[in-house]
Amino acid sequence: MNWVDAAEIMSGLGTMGALIFVAFQTLYSNRALAQARELMELERDRDQREQMEGAKKAAEGVGSWPVILRRGSGKGEWGLEIVNPSSAPVYEVKVVRAAGQAASGALVEEIAARAAVLAPGRYFAGDGPFLEWLQSDAQTEPIMGGRRYRATLTFTDTNGREWMRDPDGLLTETTTGLDPLPHPLEDAATQAK
């Protein structure tokens, strides 16, 4: 065996060793990349859950209940108080209560009111088509009556998620889009024709 053959064998073994090294490095890199992808997906899912929980927490405070609004020394106006206690507004707010009859036989008026934007604060839905802002000193008394006084409340949060609070107080995110209430001004124009 001459030196040239020995050098060729050594060169071949070196090349083979380098190829084996590159194969192991590629395998290790692919595994590391797959683990990094899994971690990124876990982090993304965690961030999405946190964002959803934050959105739901903000939406959970928005609610309505039946009240009597006292204005001065008058008898009082029956309606609904709507509250947004979060630090952000909600949008496309719709409050609907079907007409009915109280246990005493008195008529419970239908309420269909709306607001394009509901800033943080307290509001009143009475016989008008729009929500009325309540000043901090406004006096309301809750009506502890039955289900016939409660309403359905729908709104969109600042993240564009649509929510509905049913008359029993259950809050759910809607995925099919909110059922729009008829617009009071459009209805008036249609009825005038």
XYZ file of N, CA and C in Angstrom:
579
model
N 0.851 -1.169 0.000
C 0.000 0.000 0.000
C 0.893 1.226 0.000
N 0.604 2.101 -0.879
C 1.431 3.291 -0.975
C 0.754 4.450 -0.262
N 1.470 5.465 -0.176
C 0.995 6.651 0.558
C -0.218 7.300 -0.112
N -0.290 7.237 -1.368
C -1.416 7.849 -2.100
C -2.706 7.108 -1.760
N -2.652 5.795 -1.747
C -3.848 5.019 -1.400
C -4.262 5.271 0.048
N -3.307 5.343 0.925
C -3.602 5.613 2.339
C -4.218 7.006 2.511
N -3.718 7.962 1.735
C -4.267 9.328 1.815
C -5.699 9.351 1.300
N -5.951 8.583 0.224
C -7.308 8.532 -0.315
C -8.260 7.881 0.694
N -7.823 6.820 1.340
C -8.659 6.156 2.346
C -8.927 7.107 3.496
N -7.924 7.803 3.965
C -8.077 8.764 5.058
C -9.004 9.912 4.640
N -8.855 10.358 3.409
C -9.720 11.432 2.903
C -11.168 10.951 2.822
N -11.380 9.715 2.360
C -12.731 9.142 2.289
C -13.349 8.991 3.667
N -12.528 8.527 4.642
C -13.043 8.404 6.010
C -13.384 9.773 6.595
N -12.580 10.765 6.284
C -12.863 12.132 6.759
C -14.149 12.669 6.157
N -14.338 12.429 4.862
C -15.565 12.882 4.186
C -16.774 12.160 4.751
N -16.613 10.845 4.977
C -17.715 10.079 5.536
C -18.046 10.568 6.952
N -17.041 10.860 7.728
C -17.251 11.391 9.078
C -17.952 12.742 9.033
N -17.555 13.587 8.066
C -18.192 14.896 7.936
C -19.653 14.738 7.537
N -19.942 13.793 6.633
C -21.334 13.561 6.217
C -22.176 13.041 7.388
N -21.602 12.131 8.168
C -22.325 11.624 9.342
C -22.577 12.766 10.328
N -21.583 13.610 10.521
C -21.736 14.761 11.417
C -22.839 15.702 10.912
N -22.849 16.007 9.617
C -23.878 16.887 9.034
C -25.255 16.237 9.180
N -25.366 14.928 8.986
C -26.664 14.244 9.116
C -27.184 14.354 10.544
N -26.309 14.126 11.531
C -26.731 14.246 12.932
C -27.098 15.687 13.276
N -26.347 16.637 12.782
C -26.647 18.049 13.040
C -27.996 18.436 12.412
N -28.265 17.946 11.206
C -29.542 18.231 10.542
C -30.694 17.618 11.332
N -30.516 16.387 11.779
C -31.546 15.729 12.583
C -31.790 16.506 13.876
N -30.725 16.901 14.545
C -30.842 17.680 15.778
C -31.506 19.035 15.518
N -31.137 19.701 14.432
C -31.731 21.001 14.085
C -33.223 20.868 13.793
N -33.599 19.809 13.074
C -35.021 19.596 12.771
C -35.825 19.359 14.043
N -35.251 18.586 14.969
C -35.935 18.360 16.241
C -36.057 19.662 17.032
N -35.005 20.435 17.060
C -35.037 21.722 17.778
C -36.051 22.664 17.140
N -36.116 22.680 15.813
C -37.084 23.524 15.113
C -38.514 23.083 15.419
N -38.765 21.777 15.450
C -40.102 21.271 15.777
C -40.485 21.639 17.205
N -39.550 21.537 18.131
C -39.830 21.930 19.516
C -40.096 23.426 19.616
N -39.336 24.226 18.873
C -39.556 25.672 18.885
C -40.935 26.011 18.328
N -41.365 25.315 17.276
C -42.698 25.542 16.712
C -43.786 25.185 17.726
N -43.600 24.051 18.409
C -44.575 23.645 19.424
C -44.669 24.689 20.536
N -43.522 25.191 20.981
C -43.526 26.220 22.026
C -44.198 27.496 21.543
N -43.937 27.882 20.295
C -44.578 29.080 19.745
C -46.092 28.902 19.677
N -46.549 27.714 19.261
C -47.991 27.449 19.206
C -48.608 27.478 20.597
N -47.910 26.904 21.575
C -48.406 26.949 22.955
C -48.506 28.387 23.456
N -47.505 29.191 23.182
C -47.514 30.598 23.601
C -48.629 31.373 22.895
N -48.815 31.119 21.593
C -49.872 31.793 20.845
C -51.242 31.428 21.409
N -51.435 30.136 21.682
C -52.711 29.695 22.261
C -52.931 30.319 23.633
N -51.880 30.385 24.441
C -51.987 30.989 25.769
C -52.338 32.477 25.656
N -51.689 33.173 24.724
C -51.987 34.595 24.525
C -53.431 34.796 24.066
N -53.905 33.920 23.171
C -55.291 34.029 22.703
C -56.271 33.773 23.847
N -55.980 32.784 24.700
C -56.853 32.520 25.857
C -56.867 33.702 26.808
N -55.691 34.285 27.064
C -55.628 35.448 27.951
C -56.400 36.624 27.362
N -56.278 36.841 26.063
C -57.003 37.934 25.410
C -58.507 37.692 25.498
N -58.933 36.448 25.278
C -60.359 36.116 25.354
C -60.873 36.287 26.774
N -60.087 35.836 27.753
C -60.501 35.984 29.150
C -60.590 37.452 29.528
N -59.638 38.265 29.032
C -59.687 39.704 29.304
C -60.912 40.347 28.682
N -61.223 39.960 27.446
C -62.408 40.497 26.780
C -63.675 40.078 27.512
N -63.737 38.826 27.939
C -64.928 38.360 28.644
C -65.051 39.053 29.994
N -63.915 39.274 30.662
C -63.957 39.948 31.963
C -64.515 41.360 31.810
N -64.100 42.076 30.753
C -64.632 43.415 30.514
C -66.124 43.349 30.172
N -66.515 42.359 29.372
C -67.917 42.238 28.970
C -68.802 41.800 30.131
N -68.248 41.049 31.085
C -69.055 40.540 32.197
C -69.659 41.655 33.039
N -69.017 42.800 33.083
C -69.547 43.891 33.892
C -70.730 44.602 33.268
N -70.906 44.503 31.957
C -71.994 45.195 31.270
C -73.283 44.427 31.532
N -74.269 45.131 32.074
C -75.519 44.460 32.399
C -76.686 45.425 32.479
N -77.860 44.867 32.666
C -79.073 45.683 32.790
C -80.004 45.027 33.801
N -80.867 45.857 34.392
C -81.871 45.356 35.328
C -83.023 46.348 35.380
N -84.208 45.873 35.758
C -85.381 46.754 35.806
C -85.302 47.709 37.003
N -85.681 48.976 36.745
C -85.639 50.005 37.787
C -86.804 50.978 37.623
N -86.980 51.775 38.672
C -87.842 52.957 38.606
C -86.894 54.143 38.728
N -86.929 55.039 37.750
C -86.095 56.234 37.760
C -86.889 57.366 38.392
N -86.349 57.943 39.456
C -86.991 59.061 40.150
C -86.436 60.368 39.608
N -87.306 61.204 39.109
C -86.935 62.535 38.621
C -87.649 63.550 39.502
N -86.940 64.176 40.383
C -87.555 65.148 41.285
C -88.522 64.449 42.219
N -89.677 65.057 42.433
C -90.663 64.488 43.357
C -91.776 63.755 42.619
N -91.540 63.429 41.336
C -92.564 62.752 40.533
C -92.737 61.293 40.916
N -93.686 60.663 40.242
C -94.051 59.278 40.523
C -92.919 58.305 40.180
N -92.163 58.589 39.177
C -91.089 57.694 38.749
C -91.413 57.050 37.418
N -90.383 56.720 36.682
C -90.526 56.148 35.349
C -89.952 54.730 35.362
N -90.744 53.766 34.915
C -90.302 52.383 34.876
C -89.467 52.166 33.623
N -88.388 51.409 33.778
C -87.526 51.099 32.638
C -86.396 50.180 33.051
N -85.274 50.334 32.391
C -84.105 49.496 32.649
C -82.878 50.364 32.866
N -82.070 49.990 33.837
C -80.776 50.643 34.018
C -79.730 49.758 33.357
N -78.884 50.370 32.552
C -77.810 49.662 31.865
C -76.503 50.246 32.382
N -75.564 49.377 32.745
C -74.302 49.833 33.321
C -73.130 49.254 32.534
N -72.154 50.116 32.235
C -70.877 49.698 31.666
C -69.800 50.127 32.653
N -69.352 49.220 33.552
C -68.367 49.598 34.568
C -66.917 49.503 34.100
N -66.693 49.013 32.887
C -65.318 48.864 32.419
C -64.731 50.233 32.078
N -63.466 50.247 31.747
C -62.812 51.505 31.389
C -62.907 51.778 29.892
N -63.507 50.873 29.138
C -63.626 51.022 27.688
C -65.093 51.079 27.278
N -65.378 51.754 26.181
C -66.767 51.774 25.705
C -67.141 50.432 25.072
N -68.439 50.229 24.925
C -68.949 49.122 24.125
C -69.782 49.743 23.003
N -70.023 48.973 21.962
C -70.628 49.519 20.748
C -71.881 48.743 20.354
N -72.685 49.401 19.505
C -73.906 48.789 18.970
C -74.721 48.105 20.062
N -75.019 48.855 21.103
C -75.774 48.329 22.245
C -77.256 48.313 21.889
N -77.888 47.181 22.165
C -79.326 47.043 21.924
C -79.949 46.417 23.167
N -81.036 47.010 23.633
C -81.750 46.520 24.806
C -83.179 46.232 24.368
N -83.642 45.004 24.601
C -84.983 44.606 24.176
C -85.698 43.925 25.334
N -86.911 44.416 25.598
C -87.789 43.752 26.559
C -89.166 43.685 25.919
N -89.727 42.505 25.874
C -91.049 42.318 25.278
C -92.121 42.883 26.205
N -93.221 43.317 25.613
C -94.363 43.785 26.401
C -94.955 42.590 27.145
N -95.563 42.881 28.258
C -96.172 41.817 29.051
C -97.157 42.388 30.042
N -97.458 41.597 31.043
C -98.404 42.019 32.057
C -97.830 41.691 33.427
N -97.860 42.687 34.323
C -97.366 42.500 35.686
C -98.343 41.633 36.463
N -97.910 41.136 37.603
C -98.765 40.318 38.465
C -100.008 41.090 38.889
N -99.880 42.411 39.004
C -101.024 43.248 39.394
C -101.999 43.467 38.246
N -101.615 43.026 37.044
C -102.464 43.232 35.876
C -102.046 44.440 35.053
N -101.121 45.245 35.556
C -100.658 46.429 34.825
C -99.842 46.005 33.609
N -99.926 46.825 32.556
C -99.185 46.573 31.327
C -97.703 46.865 31.549
N -96.839 45.935 31.159
C -95.389 46.138 31.161
C -95.029 46.514 29.729
N -94.598 47.757 29.545
C -94.315 48.290 28.208
C -93.123 47.593 27.556
N -93.198 47.470 26.237
C -92.060 46.975 25.466
C -90.962 48.035 25.485
N -89.720 47.571 25.547
C -88.572 48.473 25.445
C -87.698 47.959 24.318
N -87.354 48.843 23.404
C -86.410 48.557 22.321
C -85.579 49.818 22.157
N -84.440 49.849 22.836
C -83.587 51.039 22.807
C -82.195 50.644 22.350
N -81.458 51.636 21.900
C -80.128 51.369 21.373
C -79.201 52.534 21.626
N -77.911 52.258 21.448
C -76.879 53.286 21.478
C -75.743 52.814 20.578
N -75.222 53.713 19.762
C -74.103 53.357 18.887
C -72.844 53.139 19.717
N -72.645 53.974 20.741
C -71.491 53.870 21.633
C -71.988 54.045 23.056
N -71.553 53.176 23.945
C -71.924 53.269 25.350
C -70.632 53.435 26.154
N -70.339 54.686 26.510
C -69.147 54.964 27.302
C -69.328 54.388 28.699
N -68.242 54.219 29.452
C -68.405 53.735 30.825
C -69.373 54.636 31.599
N -70.279 54.033 32.339
C -71.248 54.791 33.114
C -72.579 54.077 33.217
N -73.609 54.846 33.651
C -74.964 54.329 33.856
C -75.905 54.957 32.840
N -76.874 54.163 32.374
C -77.816 54.620 31.352
C -79.216 54.113 31.698
N -80.214 54.750 31.090
C -81.612 54.382 31.336
C -82.295 54.138 30.003
N -83.046 53.035 29.921
C -83.881 52.733 28.763
C -85.321 52.789 29.225
N -86.055 53.736 28.679
C -87.467 53.888 29.016
C -88.316 53.741 27.776
N -89.218 54.704 27.568
C -90.117 54.597 26.428
C -89.534 55.156 25.136
N -88.340 55.746 25.166
C -87.723 56.286 23.953
C -86.869 55.254 23.231
N -86.470 55.565 22.001
C -85.689 54.606 21.212
C -84.195 54.584 21.553
N -83.733 55.566 22.337
C -82.312 55.646 22.635
C -82.064 55.598 24.138
N -80.875 55.152 24.510
C -80.493 55.112 25.920
C -80.186 56.524 26.406
N -80.528 56.784 27.649
C -80.320 58.097 28.263
C -79.227 57.970 29.326
N -78.227 58.844 29.261
C -77.142 58.826 30.240
C -77.674 59.291 31.584
N -77.313 58.569 32.650
C -77.728 58.948 33.998
C -76.572 59.656 34.695
N -76.850 60.825 35.197
C -75.830 61.533 35.962
C -75.566 60.772 37.251
N -74.437 61.052 37.880
C -74.034 60.283 39.063
C -75.032 60.407 40.212
N -75.786 61.504 40.269
C -76.742 61.676 41.363
C -78.149 61.168 41.013
N -78.311 60.560 39.833
C -79.627 60.037 39.436
C -80.031 58.906 40.380
N -81.279 58.923 40.796
C -81.784 57.935 41.748
C -82.613 56.880 41.019
N -82.202 55.638 41.163
C -82.980 54.528 40.616
C -83.247 53.531 41.733
N -84.413 52.907 41.638
C -84.778 51.849 42.591
C -84.968 50.561 41.801
N -84.256 49.508 42.175
C -84.435 48.245 41.454
C -85.849 47.688 41.644
N -86.363 47.084 40.589
C -87.665 46.411 40.651
C -87.375 44.936 40.865
N -87.861 44.416 41.953
C -87.563 43.028 42.304
C -88.629 42.070 41.785
N -89.306 42.447 40.719
C -90.383 41.627 40.183
C -89.880 40.411 39.434
N -90.751 39.816 38.690
C -90.453 38.582 37.983
C -89.725 38.793 36.674
N -89.658 37.735 35.930
C -88.939 37.691 34.659
C -89.472 38.691 33.635
N -90.727 39.042 33.716
C -91.335 39.920 32.713
C -90.739 41.319 32.685
N -89.972 41.705 33.696
C -89.368 43.037 33.731
C -87.950 43.058 33.164
N -87.353 41.890 32.950
C -85.954 41.819 32.520
C -85.834 41.872 31.005
N -84.615 42.173 30.527
C -84.407 42.394 29.102
C -83.228 41.585 28.576
N -83.124 41.565 27.249
C -81.960 41.011 26.563
C -81.090 42.181 26.135
N -79.797 42.070 26.376
C -78.835 43.130 26.080
C -77.788 42.560 25.136
N -77.557 43.206 23.996
C -76.510 42.790 23.070
C -75.576 43.960 22.830
N -74.290 43.665 22.624
C -73.303 44.724 22.377
C -72.041 44.121 21.781
N -71.180 44.997 21.273
C -69.887 44.626 20.715
C -68.801 45.283 21.544
N -67.766 44.519 21.927
C -66.685 45.099 22.722
C -65.642 45.766 21.821
N -64.605 46.330 22.423
C -63.591 47.059 21.655
C -62.754 46.147 20.765
N -62.804 44.844 20.978
C -62.090 43.892 20.128
C -62.967 43.369 18.995
N -64.195 43.903 18.880
C -65.104 43.477 17.822
C -65.866 42.204 18.136
N -65.768 41.725 19.367
C -66.518 40.524 19.749
C -67.936 40.931 20.133
N -68.891 40.134 19.687
C -70.295 40.418 19.970
C -70.750 39.575 21.152
N -71.492 40.212 22.059
C -71.939 39.560 23.287
C -73.441 39.721 23.446
N -74.051 38.753 24.141
C -75.465 38.842 24.478
C -75.642 38.421 25.935
N -76.368 39.254 26.677
C -76.765 38.893 28.042
C -78.266 38.669 27.988
N -78.678 37.434 28.291
C -80.099 37.103 28.198
C -80.845 37.576 29.455
N -82.172 37.477 29.474
C -82.948 37.960 30.630
C -82.582 37.285 31.949
N -81.980 36.099 31.888
C -81.553 35.421 33.108
C -80.155 35.837 33.553
N -79.511 36.721 32.786
C -78.190 37.223 33.144
C -77.036 36.455 32.540
N -77.301 35.400 31.771
C -76.235 34.598 31.176
C -75.569 35.387 30.047
N -74.240 35.505 30.104
C -73.466 36.218 29.084
C -72.849 35.198 28.144
N -73.093 35.367 26.837
C -72.502 34.480 25.840
C -71.947 35.313 24.700
N -70.861 34.821 24.122
C -70.321 35.467 22.929
C -71.106 34.926 21.750
N -71.581 35.817 20.906
C -72.348 35.371 19.741
C -71.399 35.250 18.570
N -71.643 34.283 17.724
C -70.770 34.061 16.570
C -71.500 34.264 15.260
N -72.807 34.375 15.284
C -73.578 34.504 14.053
C -73.926 35.941 13.743
N -73.469 36.878 14.536
C -73.838 38.270 14.336
C -75.060 38.596 15.165
N -75.124 39.817 15.623
C -76.240 40.236 16.460
C -77.464 40.499 15.610
N -78.615 40.127 16.134
C -79.856 40.442 15.441
C -80.101 41.926 15.589
N -80.104 42.656 14.485
C -80.276 44.095 14.612
C -81.706 44.460 14.975
N -81.824 45.449 15.838
C -83.139 46.010 16.126
C -83.495 46.957 15.000
N -84.749 47.143 14.727
C -85.099 48.143 13.730
C -84.659 49.509 14.222
N -84.150 50.304 13.318
C -83.678 51.635 13.682
C -84.895 52.543 13.849
N -85.040 53.237 15.002
C -86.228 54.036 15.281
C -86.485 55.126 14.246
N -85.436 55.775 13.770
C -85.637 56.848 12.779
C -86.049 56.276 11.431
N -85.473 55.122 11.059
C -85.869 54.483 9.806
C -87.310 54.002 9.883
N -87.719 53.467 11.039
C -89.098 53.023 11.220
C -90.064 54.185 11.085
N -89.717 55.335 11.673
C -90.586 56.505 11.605
C -90.735 56.969 10.152
N -89.632 56.935 9.399
C -89.677 57.347 7.996
C -90.519 56.358 7.181
N -90.392 55.075 7.473
C -91.161 54.051 6.757
C -92.652 54.176 7.063
N -92.983 54.433 8.338
C -94.385 54.541 8.716
C -95.017 55.817 8.174
N -94.208 56.854 7.956
C -94.748 58.118 7.460
C -95.143 58.010 5.984
N -94.580 57.045 5.263
C -94.863 56.905 3.821
C -96.215 56.322 3.567
